[in-house]
Coordinates of N, CA and C in Angstrom, one line a residue:
M28 N 0.8 -1.2 0.0 CA 0.0 0.0 0.0 C 0.9 1.2 0.0
Y29 N 0.5 2.2 -0.8 CA 1.3 3.4 -0.9 C 0.9 4.4 0.1
T30 N 1.9 5.0 0.8 CA 1.6 6.1 1.7 C 2.4 7.3 1.2
E31 N 1.8 8.4 1.3 CA 2.5 9.7 1.0 C 3.6 10.0 2.0
R32 N 4.7 10.5 1.5 CA 5.7 11.0 2.4 C 5.4 12.3 3.0
T33 N 5.7 12.5 4.2 CA 5.4 13.8 4.9 C 6.6 14.7 4.4
P34 N 6.4 16.0 4.6 CA 7.4 17.0 4.2 C 8.7 16.7 5.0
E35 N 8.6 16.3 6.3 CA 9.8 16.0 7.0 C 10.6 14.8 6.4
Q36 N 9.8 13.8 6.0 CA 10.5 12.6 5.4 C 11.1 13.0 4.1
Q37 N 10.5 13.9 3.3 CA 11.0 14.3 2.0 C 12.3 15.1 2.3
K38 N 12.3 16.0 3.3 CA 13.4 16.8 3.6 C 14.6 15.9 4.1
A39 N 14.3 14.9 4.9 CA 15.3 14.0 5.4 C 15.9 13.3 4.3
R40 N 15.1 12.8 3.4 CA 15.6 12.1 2.2 C 16.5 12.9 1.3
R41 N 16.1 14.2 1.1 CA 16.9 15.1 0.3 C 18.2 15.4 1.0
N42 N 18.2 15.6 2.3 CA 19.4 15.8 3.1 C 20.4 14.6 3.0
R43 N 19.9 13.4 3.1 CA 20.7 12.2 2.9 C 21.3 12.2 1.5
F44 N 20.5 12.5 0.5 CA 21.1 12.5 -0.9 C 22.2 13.5 -1.0
I45 N 22.0 14.7 -0.5 CA 23.0 15.8 -0.6 C 24.2 15.4 0.2
A46 N 24.1 14.8 1.3 CA 25.3 14.4 2.1 C 26.0 13.3 1.4
L47 N 25.3 12.3 0.7 CA 25.9 11.3 0.0 C 26.7 11.9 -1.2
A48 N 26.1 12.8 -1.9 CA 26.7 13.5 -3.1 C 28.0 14.2 -2.7
V49 N 27.9 14.9 -1.5 CA 29.1 15.7 -1.0 C 30.2 14.7 -0.7
F50 N 29.8 13.6 0.0 CA 30.8 12.6 0.4 C 31.5 12.0 -0.9
A51 N 30.7 11.7 -1.9 CA 31.2 11.1 -3.1 C 32.2 12.1 -3.8
C52 N 31.8 13.4 -3.8 CA 32.7 14.4 -4.4 C 34.0 14.5 -3.7
A53 N 33.9 14.5 -2.3 CA 35.1 14.6 -1.5 C 36.0 13.4 -1.7
L54 N 35.4 12.2 -1.8 CA 36.1 11.0 -2.1 C 36.9 11.0 -3.4
L55 N 36.2 11.5 -4.4 CA 36.8 11.6 -5.8 C 38.0 12.6 -5.7
V56 N 37.8 13.7 -5.1 CA 38.9 14.7 -5.0 C 40.1 14.1 -4.2
A57 N 39.8 13.4 -3.1 CA 40.9 12.8 -2.3 C 41.6 11.7 -3.2
L58 N 40.9 11.0 -4.0 CA 41.5 10.0 -4.8 C 42.4 10.6 -5.9
G59 N 41.9 11.7 -6.5 CA 42.7 12.5 -7.5 C 44.0 13.0 -6.9
I60 N 43.9 13.6 -5.7 CA 45.1 14.1 -5.1 C 46.1 13.0 -4.8
L61 N 45.6 11.8 -4.3 CA 46.4 10.7 -4.0 C 47.1 10.1 -5.3
L62 N 46.4 10.0 -6.3 CA 47.0 9.5 -7.6 C 48.0 10.5 -8.1
N63 N 47.8 11.8 -8.0 CA 48.7 12.8 -8.4 C 50.0 12.7 -7.6
M64 N 49.9 12.5 -6.3 CA 51.1 12.3 -5.5 C 51.9 11.1 -5.9
I65 N 51.2 10.0 -6.2 CA 51.8 8.7 -6.5 C 52.6 8.9 -7.8
F66 N 51.9 9.5 -8.8 CA 52.6 9.6 -10.1 C 53.7 10.6 -10.1
A67 N 53.6 11.7 -9.2 CA 54.7 12.6 -9.1 C 55.9 11.9 -8.4
S68 N 55.7 11.1 -7.4 CA 56.7 10.3 -6.8 C 57.4 9.4 -7.8
A69 N 56.6 8.7 -8.6 CA 57.2 7.8 -9.6 C 58.0 8.5 -10.6
K70 N 57.6 9.7 -11.0 CA 58.4 10.5 -12.0 C 59.8 10.9 -11.3
D71 N 59.7 11.3 -10.0 CA 60.9 11.7 -9.4 C 61.9 10.5 -9.2
Q72 N 61.3 9.4 -8.9 CA 62.2 8.2 -8.8 C 62.8 7.8 -10.2
G73 N 62.0 8.0 -11.2 CA 62.4 7.7 -12.6 C 63.6 8.6 -12.9
A74 N 63.5 9.9 -12.5 CA 64.5 10.9 -12.8 C 65.8 10.5 -12.1
A75 N 65.7 10.1 -10.9 CA 66.9 9.7 -10.1 C 67.5 8.4 -10.8
S76 N 66.7 7.5 -11.2 CA 67.2 6.3 -11.9 C 67.9 6.6 -13.2
I77 N 67.3 7.5 -14.0 CA 68.0 7.9 -15.2 C 69.3 8.6 -15.0
R78 N 69.3 9.5 -14.0 CA 70.6 10.2 -13.6 C 71.7 9.2 -13.3
S79 N 71.3 8.2 -12.5 CA 72.3 7.2 -12.0 C 72.7 6.4 -13.2
T80 N 71.8 6.1 -14.1 CA 72.2 5.3 -15.3 C 73.2 6.1 -16.2
I81 N 72.9 7.4 -16.4 CA 73.8 8.2 -17.2 C 75.2 8.3 -16.6
L82 N 75.2 8.5 -15.3 CA 76.5 8.6 -14.7 C 77.3 7.2 -14.7
D83 N 76.5 6.1 -14.6 CA 77.2 4.8 -14.7 C 77.8 4.6 -16.1
A84 N 77.0 5.0 -17.2 CA 77.5 4.9 -18.5 C 78.7 5.8 -18.8
A85 N 78.7 7.0 -18.2 CA 79.8 7.9 -18.3 C 81.1 7.3 -17.6
M86 N 80.9 6.7 -16.5 CA 82.0 6.1 -15.8 C 82.6 4.9 -16.6
Q87 N 81.7 4.1 -17.2 CA 82.1 3.0 -18.0 C 82.9 3.5 -19.2
C88 N 82.4 4.6 -19.8 CA 83.1 5.2 -21.0 C 84.5 5.7 -20.5
A89 N 84.6 6.3 -19.4 CA 85.9 6.8 -18.9 C 86.8 5.7 -18.6
A90 N 86.3 4.6 -18.1 CA 87.1 3.4 -17.8 C 87.7 2.8 -19.0
I91 N 86.9 2.7 -20.1 CA 87.3 2.1 -21.3 C 88.1 3.0 -22.2
E92 N 87.7 4.2 -22.4 CA 88.4 5.1 -23.3 C 89.4 6.1 -22.7
G93 N 89.3 6.2 -21.4 CA 90.3 7.1 -20.7 C 89.8 8.5 -20.5
S94 N 88.6 8.9 -21.0 CA 88.1 10.2 -20.7 C 86.5 10.2 -20.7
F95 N 85.9 11.1 -20.1 CA 84.5 11.2 -20.0 C 83.9 11.7 -21.4
P96 N 82.7 11.2 -21.8 CA 82.2 11.7 -23.0 C 81.8 13.1 -23.0
T97 N 81.9 13.8 -24.1 CA 81.6 15.2 -24.1 C 80.2 15.6 -24.2
N98 N 79.3 14.6 -24.6 CA 77.9 14.9 -24.7 C 77.1 13.6 -24.5
L99 N 75.8 13.8 -24.2 CA 74.9 12.7 -24.0 C 74.7 11.8 -25.2
A100 N 74.7 12.5 -26.4 CA 74.5 11.7 -27.6 C 75.6 10.7 -27.9
Y101 N 76.8 10.9 -27.4 CA 77.9 10.0 -27.6 C 77.5 8.7 -26.8
L102 N 77.0 8.9 -25.5 CA 76.6 7.7 -24.7 C 75.5 7.0 -25.4
E103 N 74.5 7.7 -25.9 CA 73.4 7.1 -26.6 C 73.8 6.3 -27.8
D104 N 74.8 6.8 -28.6 CA 75.2 6.1 -29.8 C 76.1 4.9 -29.5
N105 N 77.1 5.1 -28.6 CA 78.1 4.1 -28.4 C 78.0 3.2 -27.2
Y106 N 77.2 3.6 -26.2 CA 77.0 2.8 -25.0 C 75.6 2.3 -24.8
D107 N 74.8 2.3 -25.8 CA 73.4 1.7 -25.8 C 72.6 2.3 -24.7
L108 N 72.8 3.6 -24.4 CA 72.0 4.3 -23.4 C 70.7 4.8 -24.1
R109 N 69.6 4.5 -23.4 CA 68.2 4.9 -23.9 C 67.6 5.8 -22.9
V110 N 67.2 7.0 -23.3 CA 66.6 8.0 -22.5 C 65.4 8.5 -23.1
N111 N 64.3 8.6 -22.3 CA 63.0 9.1 -22.8 C 63.1 10.7 -22.7
H112 N 63.4 11.3 -23.8 CA 63.5 12.8 -23.9 C 62.2 13.5 -23.9
D113 N 61.1 12.7 -24.1 CA 59.8 13.3 -24.1 C 59.3 13.5 -22.7
D114 N 59.7 12.7 -21.7 CA 59.2 12.8 -20.3 C 60.2 13.5 -19.4
Y115 N 61.5 13.6 -19.8 CA 62.5 14.2 -18.9 C 63.3 15.2 -19.7
V116 N 63.7 16.2 -18.9 CA 64.7 17.2 -19.4 C 66.0 16.8 -18.8
I117 N 67.0 16.7 -19.7 CA 68.4 16.2 -19.2 C 69.4 17.3 -19.5
I118 N 70.1 17.7 -18.5 CA 71.2 18.7 -18.7 C 72.5 17.9 -18.4
Y119 N 73.3 17.8 -19.4 CA 74.6 17.1 -19.3 C 75.7 18.1 -19.6
E120 N 76.5 18.4 -18.5 CA 77.6 19.3 -18.7 C 78.9 18.7 -18.3
V121 N 79.9 18.9 -19.1 CA 81.3 18.4 -18.9 C 82.2 19.6 -18.8
L122 N 83.0 19.7 -17.7 CA 83.9 20.8 -17.5 C 85.2 20.5 -18.2
A123 N 85.7 19.2 -18.1 CA 86.9 18.7 -18.7 C 86.8 17.3 -18.9
S124 N 87.6 16.7 -19.8 CA 87.5 15.3 -20.1 C 87.9 14.4 -19.0
N125 N 88.6 14.9 -18.0 CA 89.1 14.1 -16.9 C 88.3 14.3 -15.6
T126 N 87.2 15.0 -15.7 CA 86.3 15.2 -14.5 C 84.9 14.6 -14.9
A127 N 84.3 14.1 -13.9 CA 82.9 13.5 -14.1 C 81.9 14.6 -14.5
P128 N 81.0 14.3 -15.4 CA 80.0 15.3 -15.8 C 79.0 15.6 -14.8
S129 N 78.4 16.8 -14.9 CA 77.3 17.2 -14.1 C 76.0 16.8 -14.8
V130 N 75.2 16.0 -14.2 CA 74.0 15.5 -14.8 C 72.8 15.9 -14.0
V131 N 71.8 16.6 -14.6 CA 70.6 17.0 -13.9 C 69.4 16.5 -14.8
V132 N 68.5 15.7 -14.1 CA 67.4 15.2 -14.8 C 66.1 15.7 -14.1
M133 N 65.3 16.3 -14.9 CA 64.0 16.8 -14.3 C 62.8 16.3 -15.1
P134 N 61.8 15.9 -14.4 CA 60.6 15.4 -15.1 C 59.9 16.6 -15.8
R135 N 59.3 16.4 -16.9 CA 58.6 17.5 -17.6 C 57.2 17.7 -17.0

């Protein structure tokens, strides 16, 4: 049997719906922030890993050839170094052939 809802029941139902909608929105925002933090952390770890790999390849080159490579392209061509230039900005600076290069890797 159908009974009509009283205005108080309608108001309570509307308030529950609004509270549920606000909670769902807050949950989505929190999830978005959490995912953003996770991906940012992963990019930072990737940048550190790439920097370490570049320095290892430069050390290997110095051990084999007797001097550090003058640019990153030399490592990519001769030492099978693969770097994702679309996702990372890499600054490779060499002061002299007998000193280790300065490598800075930043996520885009």
